[in-house]
PDB file of C-alpha atoms and ligand atoms in Angstrom:
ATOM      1  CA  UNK A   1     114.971  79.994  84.515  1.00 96.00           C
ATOM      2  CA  UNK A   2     112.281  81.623  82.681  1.00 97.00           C
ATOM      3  CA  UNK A   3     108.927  79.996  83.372  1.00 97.00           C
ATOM      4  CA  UNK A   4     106.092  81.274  81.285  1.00 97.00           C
ATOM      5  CA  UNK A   5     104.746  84.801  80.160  1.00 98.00           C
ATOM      6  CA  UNK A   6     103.503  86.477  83.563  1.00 96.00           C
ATOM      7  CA  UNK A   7     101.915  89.708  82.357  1.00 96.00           C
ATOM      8  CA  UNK A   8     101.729  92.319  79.041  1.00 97.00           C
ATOM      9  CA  UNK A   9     101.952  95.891  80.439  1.00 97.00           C
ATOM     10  CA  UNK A  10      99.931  98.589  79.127  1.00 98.00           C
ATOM     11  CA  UNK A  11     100.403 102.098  79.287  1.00 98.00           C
ATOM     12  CA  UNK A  12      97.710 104.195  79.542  1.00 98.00           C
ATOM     13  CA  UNK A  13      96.579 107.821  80.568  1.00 98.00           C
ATOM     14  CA  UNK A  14      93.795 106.907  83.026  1.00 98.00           C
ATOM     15  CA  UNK A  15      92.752 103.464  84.542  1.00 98.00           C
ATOM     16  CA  UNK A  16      89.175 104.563  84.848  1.00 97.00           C
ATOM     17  CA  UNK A  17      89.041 105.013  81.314  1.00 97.00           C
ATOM     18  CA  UNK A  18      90.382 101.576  80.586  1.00 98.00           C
ATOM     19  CA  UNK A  19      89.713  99.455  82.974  1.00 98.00           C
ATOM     20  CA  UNK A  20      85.645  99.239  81.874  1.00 98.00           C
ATOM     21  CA  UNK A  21      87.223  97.409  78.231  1.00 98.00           C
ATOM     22  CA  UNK A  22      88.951  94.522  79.962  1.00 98.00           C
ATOM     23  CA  UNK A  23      86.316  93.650  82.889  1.00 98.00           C
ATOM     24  CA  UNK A  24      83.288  94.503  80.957  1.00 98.00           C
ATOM     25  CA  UNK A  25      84.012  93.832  77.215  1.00 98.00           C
ATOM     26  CA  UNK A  26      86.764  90.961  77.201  1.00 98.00           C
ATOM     27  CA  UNK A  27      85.308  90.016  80.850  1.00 97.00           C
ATOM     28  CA  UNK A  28      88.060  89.500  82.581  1.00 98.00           C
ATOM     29  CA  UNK A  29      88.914  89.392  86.449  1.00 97.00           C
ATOM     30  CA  UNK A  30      90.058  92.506  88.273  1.00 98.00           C
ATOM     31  CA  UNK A  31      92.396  91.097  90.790  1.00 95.00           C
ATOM     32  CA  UNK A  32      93.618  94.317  92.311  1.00 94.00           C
ATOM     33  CA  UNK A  33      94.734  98.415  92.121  1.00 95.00           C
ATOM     34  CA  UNK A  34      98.294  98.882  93.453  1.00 91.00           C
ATOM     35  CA  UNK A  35     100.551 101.812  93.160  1.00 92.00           C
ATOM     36  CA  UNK A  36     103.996 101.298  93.201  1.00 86.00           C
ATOM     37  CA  UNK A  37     105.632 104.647  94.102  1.00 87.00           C
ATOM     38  CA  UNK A  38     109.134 103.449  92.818  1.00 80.00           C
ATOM     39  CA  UNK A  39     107.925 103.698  89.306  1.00 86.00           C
ATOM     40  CA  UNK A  40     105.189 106.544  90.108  1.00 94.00           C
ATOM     41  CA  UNK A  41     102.630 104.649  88.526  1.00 95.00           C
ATOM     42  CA  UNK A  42      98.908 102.857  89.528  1.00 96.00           C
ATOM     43  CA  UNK A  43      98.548  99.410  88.612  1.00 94.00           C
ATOM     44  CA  UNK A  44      95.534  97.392  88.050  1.00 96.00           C
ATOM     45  CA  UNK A  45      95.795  93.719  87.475  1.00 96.00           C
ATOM     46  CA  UNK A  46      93.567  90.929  85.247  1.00 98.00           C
ATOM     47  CA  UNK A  47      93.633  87.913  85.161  1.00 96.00           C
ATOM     48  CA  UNK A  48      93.633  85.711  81.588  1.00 96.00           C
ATOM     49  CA  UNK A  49      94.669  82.170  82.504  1.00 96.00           C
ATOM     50  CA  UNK A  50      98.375  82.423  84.002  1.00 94.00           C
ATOM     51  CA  UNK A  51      98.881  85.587  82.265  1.00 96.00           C
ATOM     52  CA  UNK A  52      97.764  88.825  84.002  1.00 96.00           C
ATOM     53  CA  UNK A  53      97.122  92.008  81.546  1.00 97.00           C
ATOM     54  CA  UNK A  54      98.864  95.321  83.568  1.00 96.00           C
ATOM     55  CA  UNK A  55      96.932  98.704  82.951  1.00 98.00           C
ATOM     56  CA  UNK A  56      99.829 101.111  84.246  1.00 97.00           C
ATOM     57  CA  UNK A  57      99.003 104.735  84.683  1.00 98.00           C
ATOM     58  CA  UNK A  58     101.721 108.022  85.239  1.00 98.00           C
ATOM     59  CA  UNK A  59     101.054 109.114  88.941  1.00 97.00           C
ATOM     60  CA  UNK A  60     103.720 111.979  87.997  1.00 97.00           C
ATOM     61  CA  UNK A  61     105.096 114.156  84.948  1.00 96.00           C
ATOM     62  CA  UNK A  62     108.301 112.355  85.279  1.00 96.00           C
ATOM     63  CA  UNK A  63     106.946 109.125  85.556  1.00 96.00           C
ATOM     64  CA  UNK A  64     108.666 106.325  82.906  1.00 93.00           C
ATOM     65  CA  UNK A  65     104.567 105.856  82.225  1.00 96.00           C
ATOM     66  CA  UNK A  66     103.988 109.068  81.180  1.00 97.00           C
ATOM     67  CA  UNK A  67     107.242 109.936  79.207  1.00 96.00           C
ATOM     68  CA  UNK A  68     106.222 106.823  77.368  1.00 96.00           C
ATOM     69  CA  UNK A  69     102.888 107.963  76.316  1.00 97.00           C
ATOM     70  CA  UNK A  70     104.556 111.639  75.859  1.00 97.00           C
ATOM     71  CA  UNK A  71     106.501 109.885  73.029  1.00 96.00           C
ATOM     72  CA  UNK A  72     104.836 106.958  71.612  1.00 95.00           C
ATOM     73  CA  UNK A  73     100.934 107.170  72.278  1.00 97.00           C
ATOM     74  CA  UNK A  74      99.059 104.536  74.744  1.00 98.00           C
ATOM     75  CA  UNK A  75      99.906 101.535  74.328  1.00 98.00           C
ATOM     76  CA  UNK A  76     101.547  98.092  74.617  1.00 97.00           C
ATOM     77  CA  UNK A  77     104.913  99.075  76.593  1.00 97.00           C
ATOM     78  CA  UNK A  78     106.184  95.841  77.774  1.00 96.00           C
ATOM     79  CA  UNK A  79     106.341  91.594  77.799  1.00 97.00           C
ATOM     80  CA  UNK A  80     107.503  90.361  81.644  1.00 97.00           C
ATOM     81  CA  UNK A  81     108.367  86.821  81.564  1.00 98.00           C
ATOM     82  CA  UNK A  82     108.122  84.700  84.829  1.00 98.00           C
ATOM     83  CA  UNK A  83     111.497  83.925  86.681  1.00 98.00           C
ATOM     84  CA  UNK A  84     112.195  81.046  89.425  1.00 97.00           C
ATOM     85  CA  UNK A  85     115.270  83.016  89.999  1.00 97.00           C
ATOM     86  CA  UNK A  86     115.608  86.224  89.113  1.00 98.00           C
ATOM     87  CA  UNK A  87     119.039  86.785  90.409  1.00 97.00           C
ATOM     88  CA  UNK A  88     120.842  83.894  88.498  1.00 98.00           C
ATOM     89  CA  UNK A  89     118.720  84.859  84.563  1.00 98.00           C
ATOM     90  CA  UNK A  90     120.138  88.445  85.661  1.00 98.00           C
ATOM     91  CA  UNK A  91     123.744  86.888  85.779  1.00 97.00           C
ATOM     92  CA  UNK A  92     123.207  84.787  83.172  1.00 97.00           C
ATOM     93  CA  UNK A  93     121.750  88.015  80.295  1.00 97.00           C
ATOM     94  CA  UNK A  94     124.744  89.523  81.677  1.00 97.00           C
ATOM     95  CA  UNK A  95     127.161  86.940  81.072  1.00 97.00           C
ATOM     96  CA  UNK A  96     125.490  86.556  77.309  1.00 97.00           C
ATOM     97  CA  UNK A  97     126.315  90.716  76.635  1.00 97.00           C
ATOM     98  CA  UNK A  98     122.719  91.751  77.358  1.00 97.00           C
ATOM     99  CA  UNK A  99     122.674  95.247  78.233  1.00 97.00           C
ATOM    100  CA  UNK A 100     121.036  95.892  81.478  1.00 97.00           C
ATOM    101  CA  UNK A 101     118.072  98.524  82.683  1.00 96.00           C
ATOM    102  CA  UNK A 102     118.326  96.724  86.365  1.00 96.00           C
ATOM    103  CA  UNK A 103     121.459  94.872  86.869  1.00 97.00           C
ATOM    104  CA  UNK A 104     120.149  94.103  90.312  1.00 97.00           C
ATOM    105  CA  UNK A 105     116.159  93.131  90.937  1.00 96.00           C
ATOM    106  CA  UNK A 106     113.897  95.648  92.254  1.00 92.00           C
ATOM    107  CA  UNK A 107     110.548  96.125  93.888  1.00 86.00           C
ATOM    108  CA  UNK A 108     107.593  95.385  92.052  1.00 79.00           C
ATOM    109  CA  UNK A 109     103.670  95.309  92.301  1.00 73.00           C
ATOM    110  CA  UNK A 110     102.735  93.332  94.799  1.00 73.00           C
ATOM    111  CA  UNK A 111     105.927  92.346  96.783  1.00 81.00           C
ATOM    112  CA  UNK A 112     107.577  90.650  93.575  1.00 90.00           C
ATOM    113  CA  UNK A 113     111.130  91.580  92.002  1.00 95.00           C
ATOM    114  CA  UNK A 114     111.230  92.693  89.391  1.00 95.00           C
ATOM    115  CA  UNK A 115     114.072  93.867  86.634  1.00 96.00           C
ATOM    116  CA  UNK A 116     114.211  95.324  82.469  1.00 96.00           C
ATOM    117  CA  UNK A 117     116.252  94.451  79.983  1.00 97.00           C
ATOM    118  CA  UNK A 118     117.188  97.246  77.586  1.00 95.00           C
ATOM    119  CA  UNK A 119     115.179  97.012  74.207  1.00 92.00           C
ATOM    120  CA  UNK A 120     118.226  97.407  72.534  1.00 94.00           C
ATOM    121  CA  UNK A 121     118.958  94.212  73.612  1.00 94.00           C
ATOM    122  CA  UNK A 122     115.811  92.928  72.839  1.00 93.00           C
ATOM    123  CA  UNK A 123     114.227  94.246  69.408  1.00 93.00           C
ATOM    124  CA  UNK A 124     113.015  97.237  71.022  1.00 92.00           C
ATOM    125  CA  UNK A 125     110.757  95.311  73.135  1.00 95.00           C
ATOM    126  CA  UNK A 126     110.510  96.254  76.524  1.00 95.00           C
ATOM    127  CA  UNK A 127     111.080  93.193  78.573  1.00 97.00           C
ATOM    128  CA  UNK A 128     110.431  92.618  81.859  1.00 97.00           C
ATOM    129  CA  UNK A 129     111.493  89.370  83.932  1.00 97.00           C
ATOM    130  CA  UNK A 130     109.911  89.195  87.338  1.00 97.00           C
ATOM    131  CA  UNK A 131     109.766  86.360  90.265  1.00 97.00           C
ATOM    132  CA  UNK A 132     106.586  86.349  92.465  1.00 92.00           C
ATOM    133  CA  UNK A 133     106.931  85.922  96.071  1.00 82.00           C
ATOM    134  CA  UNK A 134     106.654  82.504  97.216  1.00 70.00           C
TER     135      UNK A 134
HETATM  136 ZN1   ZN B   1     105.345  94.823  84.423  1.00 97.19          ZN
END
């Protein structure tokens, strides 16, 4: 079941540059830096409320991060919604014809699972769904 809105993810061409806006303008808490060599990117995490805002920078040329800046600019780049079971929403999109990225969950920032949708099936909105380790 899908629980609340868990982060926004933003892409962007260099933490550093970004990271002053959201702890020193909007103020908000800098929980951590993680990479995640899966998706060759660097993370770094704030904290609004229950929602965290994801800064996500390329670590590679081929990295999904950086072909998505390539193309469309910095930016928003996707919505991840909260799971308490990842593995049964992932049946259940399937079993309502939503076309897949991740048909199984994979690893995320900081030891959660994570899995996309394809924005075709969702108005061209990246979406994420992820379930935090308990
Ligand atoms: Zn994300």
């Amino acid at each position: 079941m899908i629980t609340q809105i868990n982060h926004i993810g933003i892409a962007v061409t260099s933490l550093e540059n970004h990271i002053p806006f959201y702890r020193d303008v909007l103020n908000l808490e800098l929980t951590g830096i993680d990479e995640v060599p899966d998706q060759k990117v660097r993370v770094a995490m704030f904290k609004i409320g229950e929602v965290q805002i994801e800064l996500l920078e390329p670590t590679a040329d081929d990295s999904p991060i950086a072909k998505f800046i390539e193309k469309k600019g910095e930016g928003i780049h996707h919505v991840a919604y909260q799971s308490d079971d990842i593995d049964e929403d992932i049946q259940q999109f399937i079993a309502k014809n939503i076309q897949m990225i991740d048909t199984k969950p994979r690893s995320g920032a900081h030891g959660s699972q994570i899995a996309f949708l394809h924005p075709k099936s969702s108005g061209r909105v990246l979406t994420e769904i992820c379930q935090i380790k308990s």
